[in-house]
mmCIF file of C-alpha atoms and ligand atoms in Angstrom:
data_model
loop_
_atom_site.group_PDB
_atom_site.id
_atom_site.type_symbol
_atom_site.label_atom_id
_atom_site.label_comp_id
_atom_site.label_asym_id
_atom_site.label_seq_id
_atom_site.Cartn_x
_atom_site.Cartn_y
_atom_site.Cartn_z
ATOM 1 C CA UNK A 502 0.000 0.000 0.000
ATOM 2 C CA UNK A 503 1.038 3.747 -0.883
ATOM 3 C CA UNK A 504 2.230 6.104 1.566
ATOM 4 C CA UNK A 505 -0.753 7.592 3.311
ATOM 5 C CA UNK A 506 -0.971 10.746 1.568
ATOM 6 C CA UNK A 507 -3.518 13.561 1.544
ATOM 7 C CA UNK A 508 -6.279 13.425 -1.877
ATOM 8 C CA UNK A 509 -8.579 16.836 -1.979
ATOM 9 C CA UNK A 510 -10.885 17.408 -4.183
ATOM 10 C CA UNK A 511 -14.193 19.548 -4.950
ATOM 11 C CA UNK A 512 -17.811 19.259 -7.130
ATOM 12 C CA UNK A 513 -19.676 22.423 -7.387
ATOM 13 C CA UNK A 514 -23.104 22.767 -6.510
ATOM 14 C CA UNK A 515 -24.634 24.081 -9.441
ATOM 15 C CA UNK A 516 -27.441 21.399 -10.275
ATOM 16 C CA UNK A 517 -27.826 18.424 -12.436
ATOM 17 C CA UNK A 518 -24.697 16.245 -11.264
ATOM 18 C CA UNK A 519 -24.019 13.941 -14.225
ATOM 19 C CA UNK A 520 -22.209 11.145 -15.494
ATOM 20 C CA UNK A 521 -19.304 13.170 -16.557
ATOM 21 C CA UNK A 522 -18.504 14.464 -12.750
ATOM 22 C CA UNK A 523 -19.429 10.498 -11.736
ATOM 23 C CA UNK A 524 -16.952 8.685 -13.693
ATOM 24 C CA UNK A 525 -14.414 11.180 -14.124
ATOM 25 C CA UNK A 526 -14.205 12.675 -10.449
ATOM 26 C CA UNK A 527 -16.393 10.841 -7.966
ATOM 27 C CA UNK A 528 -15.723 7.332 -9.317
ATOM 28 C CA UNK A 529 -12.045 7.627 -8.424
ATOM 29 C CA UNK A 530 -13.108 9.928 -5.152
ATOM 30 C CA UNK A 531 -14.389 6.447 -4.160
ATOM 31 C CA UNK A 532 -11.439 4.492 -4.826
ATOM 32 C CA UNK A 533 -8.869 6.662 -3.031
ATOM 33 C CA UNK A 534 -10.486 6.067 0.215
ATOM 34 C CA UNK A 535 -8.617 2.804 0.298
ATOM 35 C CA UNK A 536 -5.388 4.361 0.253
ATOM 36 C CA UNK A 537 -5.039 7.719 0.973
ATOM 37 C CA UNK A 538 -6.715 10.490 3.246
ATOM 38 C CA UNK A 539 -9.413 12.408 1.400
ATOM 39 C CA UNK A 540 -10.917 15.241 1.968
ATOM 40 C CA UNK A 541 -13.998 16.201 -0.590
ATOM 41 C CA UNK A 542 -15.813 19.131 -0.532
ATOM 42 C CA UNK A 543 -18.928 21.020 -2.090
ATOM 43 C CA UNK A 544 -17.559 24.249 -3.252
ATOM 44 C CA UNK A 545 -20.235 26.692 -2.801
ATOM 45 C CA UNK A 546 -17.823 29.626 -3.109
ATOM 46 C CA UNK A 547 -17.152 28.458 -6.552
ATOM 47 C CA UNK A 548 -20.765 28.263 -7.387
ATOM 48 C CA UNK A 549 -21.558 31.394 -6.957
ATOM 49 C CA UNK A 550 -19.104 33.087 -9.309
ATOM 50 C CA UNK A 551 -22.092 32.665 -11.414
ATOM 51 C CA UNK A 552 -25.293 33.911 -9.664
ATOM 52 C CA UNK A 553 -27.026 31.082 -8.055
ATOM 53 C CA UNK A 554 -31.110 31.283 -6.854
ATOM 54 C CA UNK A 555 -30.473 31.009 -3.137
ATOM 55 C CA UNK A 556 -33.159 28.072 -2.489
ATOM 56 C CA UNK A 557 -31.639 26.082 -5.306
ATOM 57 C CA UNK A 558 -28.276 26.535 -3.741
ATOM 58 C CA UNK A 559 -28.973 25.174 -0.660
ATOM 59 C CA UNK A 560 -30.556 22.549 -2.055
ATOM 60 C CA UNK A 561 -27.590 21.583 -4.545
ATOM 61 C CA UNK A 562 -25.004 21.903 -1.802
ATOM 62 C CA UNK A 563 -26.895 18.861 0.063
ATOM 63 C CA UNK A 564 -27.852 17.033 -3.229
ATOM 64 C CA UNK A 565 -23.820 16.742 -4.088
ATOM 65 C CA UNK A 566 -23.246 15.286 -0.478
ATOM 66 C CA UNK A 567 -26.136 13.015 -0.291
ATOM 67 C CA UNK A 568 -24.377 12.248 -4.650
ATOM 68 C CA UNK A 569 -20.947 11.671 -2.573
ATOM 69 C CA UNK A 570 -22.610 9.381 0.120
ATOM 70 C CA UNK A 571 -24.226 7.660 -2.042
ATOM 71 C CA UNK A 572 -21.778 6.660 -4.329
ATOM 72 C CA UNK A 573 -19.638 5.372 -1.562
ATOM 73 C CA UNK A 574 -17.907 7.791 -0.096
ATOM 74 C CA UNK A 575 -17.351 7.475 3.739
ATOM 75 C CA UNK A 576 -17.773 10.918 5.655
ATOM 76 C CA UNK A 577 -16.846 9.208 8.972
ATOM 77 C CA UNK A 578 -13.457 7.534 8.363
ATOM 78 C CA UNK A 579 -12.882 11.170 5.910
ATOM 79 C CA UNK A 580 -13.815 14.076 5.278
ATOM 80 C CA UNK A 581 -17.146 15.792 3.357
ATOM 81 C CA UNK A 582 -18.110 19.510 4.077
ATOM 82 C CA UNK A 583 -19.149 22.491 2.336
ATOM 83 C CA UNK A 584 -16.521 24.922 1.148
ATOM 84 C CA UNK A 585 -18.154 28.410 2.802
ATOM 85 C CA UNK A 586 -17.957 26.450 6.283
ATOM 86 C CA UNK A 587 -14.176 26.614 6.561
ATOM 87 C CA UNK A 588 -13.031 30.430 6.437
ATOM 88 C CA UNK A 589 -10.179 29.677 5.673
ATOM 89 C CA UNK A 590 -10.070 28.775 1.712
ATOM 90 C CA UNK A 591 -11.229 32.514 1.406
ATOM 91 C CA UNK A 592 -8.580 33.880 3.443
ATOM 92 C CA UNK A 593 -5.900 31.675 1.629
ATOM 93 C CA UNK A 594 -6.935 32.663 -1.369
ATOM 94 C CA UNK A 595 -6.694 36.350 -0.892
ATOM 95 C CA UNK A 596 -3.302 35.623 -0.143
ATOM 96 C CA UNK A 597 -2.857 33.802 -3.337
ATOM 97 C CA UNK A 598 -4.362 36.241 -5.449
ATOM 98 C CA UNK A 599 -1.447 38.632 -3.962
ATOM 99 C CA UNK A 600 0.912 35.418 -5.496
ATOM 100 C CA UNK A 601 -0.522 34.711 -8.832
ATOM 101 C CA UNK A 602 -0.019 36.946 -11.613
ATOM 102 C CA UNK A 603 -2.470 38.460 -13.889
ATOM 103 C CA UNK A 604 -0.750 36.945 -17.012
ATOM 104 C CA UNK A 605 -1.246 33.470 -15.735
ATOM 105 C CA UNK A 606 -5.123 33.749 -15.230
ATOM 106 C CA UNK A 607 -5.335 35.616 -18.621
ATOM 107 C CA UNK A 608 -4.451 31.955 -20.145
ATOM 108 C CA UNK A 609 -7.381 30.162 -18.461
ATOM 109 C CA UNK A 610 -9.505 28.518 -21.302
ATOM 110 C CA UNK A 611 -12.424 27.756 -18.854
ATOM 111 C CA UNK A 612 -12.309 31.536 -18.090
ATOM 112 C CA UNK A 613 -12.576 32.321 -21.650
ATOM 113 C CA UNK A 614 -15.045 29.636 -21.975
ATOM 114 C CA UNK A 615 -17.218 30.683 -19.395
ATOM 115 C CA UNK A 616 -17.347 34.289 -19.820
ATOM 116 C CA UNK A 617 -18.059 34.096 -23.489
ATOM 117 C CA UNK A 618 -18.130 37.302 -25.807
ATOM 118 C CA UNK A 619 -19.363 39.102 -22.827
ATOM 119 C CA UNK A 620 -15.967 39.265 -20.565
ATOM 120 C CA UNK A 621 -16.834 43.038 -19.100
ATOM 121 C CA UNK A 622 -19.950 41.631 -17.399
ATOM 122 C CA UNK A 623 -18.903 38.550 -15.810
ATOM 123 C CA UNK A 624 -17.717 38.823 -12.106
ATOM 124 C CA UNK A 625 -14.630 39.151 -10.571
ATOM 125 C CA UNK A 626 -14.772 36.019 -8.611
ATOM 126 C CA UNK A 627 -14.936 34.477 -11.745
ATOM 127 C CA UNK A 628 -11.974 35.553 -13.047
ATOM 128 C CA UNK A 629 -10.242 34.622 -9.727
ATOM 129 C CA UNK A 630 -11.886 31.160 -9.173
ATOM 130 C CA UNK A 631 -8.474 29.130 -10.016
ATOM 131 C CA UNK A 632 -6.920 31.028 -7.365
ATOM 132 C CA UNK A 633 -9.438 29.756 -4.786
ATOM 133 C CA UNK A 634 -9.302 26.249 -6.584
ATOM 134 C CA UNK A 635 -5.231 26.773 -5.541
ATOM 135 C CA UNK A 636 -6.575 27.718 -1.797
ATOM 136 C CA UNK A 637 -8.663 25.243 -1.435
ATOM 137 C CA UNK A 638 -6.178 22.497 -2.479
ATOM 138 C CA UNK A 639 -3.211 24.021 -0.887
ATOM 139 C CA UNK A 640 -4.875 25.172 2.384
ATOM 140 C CA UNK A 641 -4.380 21.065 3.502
ATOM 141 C CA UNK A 642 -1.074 20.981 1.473
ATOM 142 C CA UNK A 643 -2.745 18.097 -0.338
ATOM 143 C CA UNK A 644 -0.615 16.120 -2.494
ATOM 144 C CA UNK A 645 -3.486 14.833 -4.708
ATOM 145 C CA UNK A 646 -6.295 15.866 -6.822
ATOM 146 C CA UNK A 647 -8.660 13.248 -8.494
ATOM 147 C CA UNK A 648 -10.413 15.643 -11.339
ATOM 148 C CA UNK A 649 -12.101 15.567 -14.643
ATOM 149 C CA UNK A 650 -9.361 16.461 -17.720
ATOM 150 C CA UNK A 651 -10.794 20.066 -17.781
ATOM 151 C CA UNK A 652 -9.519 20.907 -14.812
ATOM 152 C CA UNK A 653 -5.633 20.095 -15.725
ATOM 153 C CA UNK A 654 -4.807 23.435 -16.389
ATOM 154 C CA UNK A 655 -6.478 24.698 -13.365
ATOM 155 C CA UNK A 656 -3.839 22.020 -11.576
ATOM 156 C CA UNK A 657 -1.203 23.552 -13.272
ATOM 157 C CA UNK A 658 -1.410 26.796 -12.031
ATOM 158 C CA UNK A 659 -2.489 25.792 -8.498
ATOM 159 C CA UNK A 660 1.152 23.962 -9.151
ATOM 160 C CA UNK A 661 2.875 26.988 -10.421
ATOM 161 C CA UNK A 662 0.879 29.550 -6.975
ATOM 162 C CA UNK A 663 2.763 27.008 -4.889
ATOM 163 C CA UNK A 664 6.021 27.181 -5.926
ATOM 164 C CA UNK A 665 6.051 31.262 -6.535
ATOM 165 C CA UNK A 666 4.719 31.199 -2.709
ATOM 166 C CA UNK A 667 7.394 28.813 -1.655
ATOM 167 C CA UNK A 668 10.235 30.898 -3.537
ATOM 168 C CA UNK A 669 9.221 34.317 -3.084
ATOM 169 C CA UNK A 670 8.946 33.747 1.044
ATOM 170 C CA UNK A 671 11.717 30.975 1.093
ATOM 171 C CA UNK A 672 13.826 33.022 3.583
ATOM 172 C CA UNK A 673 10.716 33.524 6.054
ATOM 173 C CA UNK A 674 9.950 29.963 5.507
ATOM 174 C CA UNK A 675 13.423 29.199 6.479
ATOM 175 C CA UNK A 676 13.421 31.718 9.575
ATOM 176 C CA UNK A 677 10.291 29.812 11.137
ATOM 177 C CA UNK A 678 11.954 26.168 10.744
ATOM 178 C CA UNK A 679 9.090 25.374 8.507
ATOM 179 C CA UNK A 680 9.384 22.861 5.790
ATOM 180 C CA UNK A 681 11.639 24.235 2.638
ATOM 181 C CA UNK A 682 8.603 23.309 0.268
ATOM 182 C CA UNK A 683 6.164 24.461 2.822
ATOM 183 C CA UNK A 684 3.594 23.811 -0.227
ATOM 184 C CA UNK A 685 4.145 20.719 -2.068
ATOM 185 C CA UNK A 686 3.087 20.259 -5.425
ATOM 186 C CA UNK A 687 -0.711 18.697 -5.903
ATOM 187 C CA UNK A 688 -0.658 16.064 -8.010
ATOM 188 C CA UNK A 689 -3.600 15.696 -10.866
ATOM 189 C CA UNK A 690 -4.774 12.503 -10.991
ATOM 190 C CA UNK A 691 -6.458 11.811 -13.449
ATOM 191 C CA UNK A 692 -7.307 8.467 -14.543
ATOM 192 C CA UNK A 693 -9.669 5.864 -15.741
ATOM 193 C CA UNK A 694 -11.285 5.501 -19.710
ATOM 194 C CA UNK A 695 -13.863 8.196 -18.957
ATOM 195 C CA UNK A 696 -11.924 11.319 -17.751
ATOM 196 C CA UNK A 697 -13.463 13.151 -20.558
ATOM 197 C CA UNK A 698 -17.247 11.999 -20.981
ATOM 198 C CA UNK A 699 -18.733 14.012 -24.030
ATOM 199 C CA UNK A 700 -22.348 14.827 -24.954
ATOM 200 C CA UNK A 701 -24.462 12.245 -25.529
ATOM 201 C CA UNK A 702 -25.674 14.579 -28.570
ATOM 202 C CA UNK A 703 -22.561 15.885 -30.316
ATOM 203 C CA UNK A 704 -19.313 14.020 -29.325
ATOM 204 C CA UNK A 705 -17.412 17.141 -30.071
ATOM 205 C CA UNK A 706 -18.776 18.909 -27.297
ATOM 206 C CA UNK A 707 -17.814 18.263 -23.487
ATOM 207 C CA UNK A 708 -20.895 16.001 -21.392
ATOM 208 C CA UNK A 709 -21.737 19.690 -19.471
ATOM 209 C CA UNK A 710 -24.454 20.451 -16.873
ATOM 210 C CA UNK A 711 -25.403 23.887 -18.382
ATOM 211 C CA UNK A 712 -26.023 22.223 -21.528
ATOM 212 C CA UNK A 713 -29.776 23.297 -22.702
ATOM 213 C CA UNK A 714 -30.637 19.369 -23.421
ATOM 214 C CA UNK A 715 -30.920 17.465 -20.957
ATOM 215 C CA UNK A 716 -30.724 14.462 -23.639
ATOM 216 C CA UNK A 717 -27.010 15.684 -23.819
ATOM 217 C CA UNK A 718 -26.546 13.926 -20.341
ATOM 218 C CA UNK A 719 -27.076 11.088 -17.724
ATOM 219 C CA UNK A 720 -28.311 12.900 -14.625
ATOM 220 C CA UNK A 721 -27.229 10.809 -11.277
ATOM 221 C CA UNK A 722 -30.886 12.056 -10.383
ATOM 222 C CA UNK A 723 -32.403 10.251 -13.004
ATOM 223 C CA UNK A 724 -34.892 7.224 -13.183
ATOM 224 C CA UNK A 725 -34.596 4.194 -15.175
ATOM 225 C CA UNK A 726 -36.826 4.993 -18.259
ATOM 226 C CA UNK A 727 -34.862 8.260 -18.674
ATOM 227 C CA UNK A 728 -31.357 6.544 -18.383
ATOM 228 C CA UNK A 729 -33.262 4.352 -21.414
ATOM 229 C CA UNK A 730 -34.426 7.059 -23.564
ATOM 230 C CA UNK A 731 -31.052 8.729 -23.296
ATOM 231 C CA UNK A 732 -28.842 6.015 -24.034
ATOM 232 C CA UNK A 733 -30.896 5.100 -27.367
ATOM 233 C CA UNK A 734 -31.163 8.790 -28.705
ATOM 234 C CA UNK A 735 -27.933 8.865 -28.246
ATOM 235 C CA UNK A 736 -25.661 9.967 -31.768
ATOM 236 C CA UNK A 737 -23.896 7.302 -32.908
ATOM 237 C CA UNK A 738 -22.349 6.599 -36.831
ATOM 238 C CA UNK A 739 -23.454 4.070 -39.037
ATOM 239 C CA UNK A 740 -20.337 1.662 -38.695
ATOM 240 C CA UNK A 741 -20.186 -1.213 -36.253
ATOM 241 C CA UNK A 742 -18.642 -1.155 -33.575
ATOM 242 C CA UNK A 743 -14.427 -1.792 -34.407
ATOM 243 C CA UNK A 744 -12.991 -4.682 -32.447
ATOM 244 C CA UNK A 745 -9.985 -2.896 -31.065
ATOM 245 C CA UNK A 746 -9.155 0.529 -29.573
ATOM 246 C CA UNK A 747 -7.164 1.933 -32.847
ATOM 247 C CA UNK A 748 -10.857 2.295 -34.912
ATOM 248 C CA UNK A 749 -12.116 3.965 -32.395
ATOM 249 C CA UNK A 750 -10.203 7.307 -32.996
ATOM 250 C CA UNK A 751 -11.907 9.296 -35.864
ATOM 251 C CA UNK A 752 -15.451 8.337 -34.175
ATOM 252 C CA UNK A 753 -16.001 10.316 -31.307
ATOM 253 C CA UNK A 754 -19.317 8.895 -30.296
ATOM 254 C CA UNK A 755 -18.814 5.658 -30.004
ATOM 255 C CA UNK A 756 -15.331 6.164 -28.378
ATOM 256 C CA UNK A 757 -17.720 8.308 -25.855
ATOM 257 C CA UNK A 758 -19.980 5.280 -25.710
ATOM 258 C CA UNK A 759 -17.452 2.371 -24.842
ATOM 259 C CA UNK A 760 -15.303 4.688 -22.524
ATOM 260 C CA UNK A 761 -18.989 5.233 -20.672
ATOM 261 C CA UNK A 762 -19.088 0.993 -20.875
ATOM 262 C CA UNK A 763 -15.583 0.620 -19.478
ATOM 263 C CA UNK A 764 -15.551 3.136 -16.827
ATOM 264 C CA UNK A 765 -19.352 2.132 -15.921
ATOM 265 C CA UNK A 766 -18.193 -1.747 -15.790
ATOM 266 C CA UNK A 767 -14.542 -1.285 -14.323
ATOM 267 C CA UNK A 768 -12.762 -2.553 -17.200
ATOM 268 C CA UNK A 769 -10.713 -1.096 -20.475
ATOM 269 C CA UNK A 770 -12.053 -0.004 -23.721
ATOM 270 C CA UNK A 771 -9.963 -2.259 -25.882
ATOM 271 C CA UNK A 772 -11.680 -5.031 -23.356
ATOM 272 C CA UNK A 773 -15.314 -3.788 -23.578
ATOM 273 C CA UNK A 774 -14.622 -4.120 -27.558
ATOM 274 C CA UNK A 775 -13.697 -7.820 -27.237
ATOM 275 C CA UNK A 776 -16.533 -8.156 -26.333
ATOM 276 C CA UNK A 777 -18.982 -5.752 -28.744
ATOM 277 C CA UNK A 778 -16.406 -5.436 -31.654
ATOM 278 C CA UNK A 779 -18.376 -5.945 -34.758
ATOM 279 C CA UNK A 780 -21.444 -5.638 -33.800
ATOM 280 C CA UNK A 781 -24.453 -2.875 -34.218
ATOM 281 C CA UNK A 782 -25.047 0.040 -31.696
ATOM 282 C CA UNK A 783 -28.257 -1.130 -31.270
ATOM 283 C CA UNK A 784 -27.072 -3.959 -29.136
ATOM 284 C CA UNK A 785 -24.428 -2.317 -27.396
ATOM 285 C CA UNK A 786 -26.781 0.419 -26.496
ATOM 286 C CA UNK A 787 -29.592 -2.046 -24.690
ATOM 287 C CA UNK A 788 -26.629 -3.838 -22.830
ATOM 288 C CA UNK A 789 -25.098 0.018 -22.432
ATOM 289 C CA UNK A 790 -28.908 0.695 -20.576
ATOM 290 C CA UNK A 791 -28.716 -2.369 -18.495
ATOM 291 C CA UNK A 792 -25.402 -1.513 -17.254
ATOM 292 C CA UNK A 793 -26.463 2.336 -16.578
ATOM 293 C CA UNK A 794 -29.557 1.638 -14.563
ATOM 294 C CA UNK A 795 -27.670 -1.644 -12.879
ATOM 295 C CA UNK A 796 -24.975 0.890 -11.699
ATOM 296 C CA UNK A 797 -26.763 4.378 -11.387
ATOM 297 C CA UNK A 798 -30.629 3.190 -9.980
ATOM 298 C CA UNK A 799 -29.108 2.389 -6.797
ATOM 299 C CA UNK A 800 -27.118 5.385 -6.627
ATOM 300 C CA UNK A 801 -30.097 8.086 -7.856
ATOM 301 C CA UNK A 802 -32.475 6.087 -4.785
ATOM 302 C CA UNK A 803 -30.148 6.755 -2.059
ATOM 303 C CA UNK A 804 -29.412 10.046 -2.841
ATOM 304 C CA UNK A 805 -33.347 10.353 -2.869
ATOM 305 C CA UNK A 806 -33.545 8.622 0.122
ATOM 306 C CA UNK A 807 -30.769 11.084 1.857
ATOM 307 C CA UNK A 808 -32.062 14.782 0.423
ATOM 308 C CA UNK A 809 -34.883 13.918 2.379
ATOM 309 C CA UNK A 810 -33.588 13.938 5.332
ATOM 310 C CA UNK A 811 -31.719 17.405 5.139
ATOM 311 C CA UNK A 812 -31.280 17.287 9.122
ATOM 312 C CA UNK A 813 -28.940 14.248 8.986
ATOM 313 C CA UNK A 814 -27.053 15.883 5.780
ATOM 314 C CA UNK A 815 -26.467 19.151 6.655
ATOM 315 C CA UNK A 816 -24.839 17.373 10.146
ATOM 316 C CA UNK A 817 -22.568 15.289 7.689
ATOM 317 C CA UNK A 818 -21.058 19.117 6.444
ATOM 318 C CA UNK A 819 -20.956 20.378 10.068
ATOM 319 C CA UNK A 820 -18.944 17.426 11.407
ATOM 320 C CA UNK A 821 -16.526 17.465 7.840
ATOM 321 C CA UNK A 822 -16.235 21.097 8.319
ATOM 322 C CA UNK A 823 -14.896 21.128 11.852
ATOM 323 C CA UNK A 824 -12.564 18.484 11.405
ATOM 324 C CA UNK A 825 -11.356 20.293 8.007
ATOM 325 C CA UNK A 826 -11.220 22.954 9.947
ATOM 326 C CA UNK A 827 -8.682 22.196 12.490
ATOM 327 C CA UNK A 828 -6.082 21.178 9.505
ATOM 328 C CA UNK A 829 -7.153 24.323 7.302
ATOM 329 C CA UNK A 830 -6.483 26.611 10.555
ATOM 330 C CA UNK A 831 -2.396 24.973 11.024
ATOM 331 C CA UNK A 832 -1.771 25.906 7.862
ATOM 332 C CA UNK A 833 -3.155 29.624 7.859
ATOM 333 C CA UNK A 834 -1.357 30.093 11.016
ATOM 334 C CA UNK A 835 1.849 29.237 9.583
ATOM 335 C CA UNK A 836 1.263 31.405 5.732
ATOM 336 C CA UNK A 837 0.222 34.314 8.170
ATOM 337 C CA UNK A 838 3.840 33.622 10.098
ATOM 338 C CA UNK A 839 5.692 33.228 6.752
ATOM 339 C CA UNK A 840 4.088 36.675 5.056
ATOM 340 C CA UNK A 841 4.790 38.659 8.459
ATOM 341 C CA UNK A 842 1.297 39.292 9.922
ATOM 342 C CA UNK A 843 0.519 39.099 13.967
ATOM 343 C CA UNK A 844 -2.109 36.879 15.102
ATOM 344 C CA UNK A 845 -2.466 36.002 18.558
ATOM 345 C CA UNK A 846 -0.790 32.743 19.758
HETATM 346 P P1 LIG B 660 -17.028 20.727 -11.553
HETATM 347 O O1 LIG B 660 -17.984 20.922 -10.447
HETATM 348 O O2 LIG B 660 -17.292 21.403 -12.863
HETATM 349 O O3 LIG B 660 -16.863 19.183 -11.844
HETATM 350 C C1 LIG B 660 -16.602 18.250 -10.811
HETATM 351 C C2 LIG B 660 -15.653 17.180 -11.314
HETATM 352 O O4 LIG B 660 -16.227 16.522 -12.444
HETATM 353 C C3 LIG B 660 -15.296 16.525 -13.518
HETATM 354 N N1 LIG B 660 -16.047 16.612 -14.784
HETATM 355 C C4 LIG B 660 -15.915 15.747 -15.786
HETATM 356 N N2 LIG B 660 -15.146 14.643 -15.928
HETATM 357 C C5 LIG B 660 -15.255 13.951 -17.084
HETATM 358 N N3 LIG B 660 -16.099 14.316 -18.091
HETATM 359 C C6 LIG B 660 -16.882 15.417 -17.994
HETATM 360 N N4 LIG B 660 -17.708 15.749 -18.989
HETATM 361 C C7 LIG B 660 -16.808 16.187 -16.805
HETATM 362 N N5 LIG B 660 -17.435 17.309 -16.361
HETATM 363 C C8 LIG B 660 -16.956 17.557 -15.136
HETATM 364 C C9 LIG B 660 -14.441 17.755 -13.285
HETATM 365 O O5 LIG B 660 -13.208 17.653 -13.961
HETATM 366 C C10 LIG B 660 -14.310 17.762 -11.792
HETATM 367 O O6 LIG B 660 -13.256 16.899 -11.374
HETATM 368 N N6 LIG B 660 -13.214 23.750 -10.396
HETATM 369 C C11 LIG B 660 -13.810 22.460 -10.109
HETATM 370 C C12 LIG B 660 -14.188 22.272 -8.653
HETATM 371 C C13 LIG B 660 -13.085 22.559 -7.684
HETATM 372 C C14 LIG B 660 -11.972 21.725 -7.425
HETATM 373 C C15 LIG B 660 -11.226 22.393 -6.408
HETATM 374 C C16 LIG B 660 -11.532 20.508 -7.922
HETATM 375 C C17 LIG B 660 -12.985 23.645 -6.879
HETATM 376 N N7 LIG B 660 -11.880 23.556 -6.111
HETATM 377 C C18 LIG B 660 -10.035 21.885 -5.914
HETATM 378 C C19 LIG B 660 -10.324 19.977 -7.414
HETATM 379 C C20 LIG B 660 -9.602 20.662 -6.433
HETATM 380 C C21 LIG B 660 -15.085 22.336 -10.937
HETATM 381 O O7 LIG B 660 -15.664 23.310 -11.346
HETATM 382 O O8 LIG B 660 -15.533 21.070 -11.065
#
């Protein structure tokens, strides 16, 4: 077994968790329990870089915990909480916003993305959301970060905040005996065939939960019959299905649909084609359902099952938050030490 190291990672609360943040985030949230300390939280702070209806907020911070319980994740032996809970990622990040340079945020695609044509209008906490992405992962010097492929750049520069920090204060890092990489470098992992799950509608275009059609996504919320109708209005091409990985490459929908297979089933593409290779959509689609509602129905009750009991979630993200708290707080202590501020001892 690896070192026990520290995994941190966050979902925001924006609605319609799908099976892009499942199998490319929360699947592999699941398995790092086993070996590592992990620390998952709902960033709420994020979320509302965009505005966000209050009541819908509150309800989307407890539907991605009850997602997170009930995909497995254990919020006794680690830790689940709410980002706006532990004051501390804010406070980091103001420091780190004093640390990363304006050049470096100017190169964020999802920035770009997000903002669209209309750039003057969107909000500053937008524009500064991968320096809080950098608090909240450095704020527990975590070493690593399960995520989805779009947020590898974000890891980069939460990589590059960390090492300006630790160079441009190495001599007061030095003075207080504190580590000589007092931040270590967070690791991206990220791993598994479905780290990029696309539309189910255009296989060009990222699986996405502000897409307008909700055909262009699995829903963890979602029942049975939908999870059906989904998978078989799905785009495909008119080819069979190739019998190893190589044909796959030109045909982004059904490379979408057999990395959904593999990740959904645990196994590799070039394994799931072994078994499909040659044969129509049409079949691989009705075994692609069975497999979907097998894995997600039991997944979409539960979280049912725990949103309606808001009482025992919301004391899930009390108890995560005070226990994140008490590592989040050592670490401010010794950033305020290493910049030069007084705090009381
Ligand atoms: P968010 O909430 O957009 O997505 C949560 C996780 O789901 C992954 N993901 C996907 N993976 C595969 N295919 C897709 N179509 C897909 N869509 C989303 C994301 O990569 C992510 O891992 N900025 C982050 C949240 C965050 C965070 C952090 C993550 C805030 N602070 C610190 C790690 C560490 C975000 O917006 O993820």
């Amino acid at each position: 077994m690896a070192a026990i190291e520290r995994v941190f990672s966050g979902v925001q609360p924006t609605g319609n968790l799908h099976l892009g943040n499942y199998l490319g985030a929360i699947v592999n949230f699941v398995k790092l329990q086993n070996t590592h300390n992990c620390i998952y939280c709902v960033v709420d702070l994020h979320a509302i870089t965009v505005w966000q209806d209050p009541v819908e907020l509150t309800r989307n911070i407890r539907e991605v915990t009850a997602a997170f319980i009930a995909s497995g994740i254990d919020p006794k032996k680690h830790i689940v909480f709410n980002q706006s809970q532990v004051a501390e990622h804010a406070e980091l990040a103001w420091v780190l916003n004093c640390v990363a340079r304006l050049g470096w945020l100017n190169r964020m695609t999802q920035f770009k993305e997000k903002a669209g044509k209309d750039r003057e209008n969107a909000s500053v906490g937008l524009y500064a959301y991968p320096n809080l992405m950098a608090a909240d992962i450095l704020v527990y010097r975590a070493t690593h970060v399960p995520v989805g492929e779009d947020q590898k750049q974000h890891l980069e520069l939460a990589r590059d905040i960390a090492q300006k920090f630790n160079n441009d204060f190495a001599d007061s890092i030095r003075a207080h005996g504190l580590e000589e990489k007092f931040f270590p470098q967070p690791e991206p992992l990220i791993t598994g065939p479905a780290t990029r799950v696309m539309s189910l509608r255009d296989g060009a275009k990222k699986m996405s939960k502000s897409d307008p059609s909700d055909y262009s996504r699995i829903n963890l919320s979602d029942e049975a019959d939908a999870i059906a109708q989904k998978v078989r209005k799905a785009k495909t091409d008119p080819e069979p299905l190739p019998s190893e990985e190589k044909g796959l490459e030109a045909r982004p929908e059904a490379d979408n649909l057999v990395g959904i297979y593999a990740a959904l089933s645990g196994r590799s593409k070039a394994d799931v084609l072994r078994d499909f290779g040659g044969g129509q959509f049409s079949s691989f689609k009705s075994a692609l359902v069975d497999l979907s509602v097998d894995k997600l129905g039991p997944i979409g009750a539960e979280m049912k099952r725990l949103t309606q009991d808001p009482g025992y979630v919301d004391a899930v993200l009390v108890d995560g938050a005070d226990r994140a708290r008490a590592i989040a707080a050592e670490t401010m202590h010794a950033v305020k030490d290493i910049v030069g501020f007084i705090r009381k001892k």
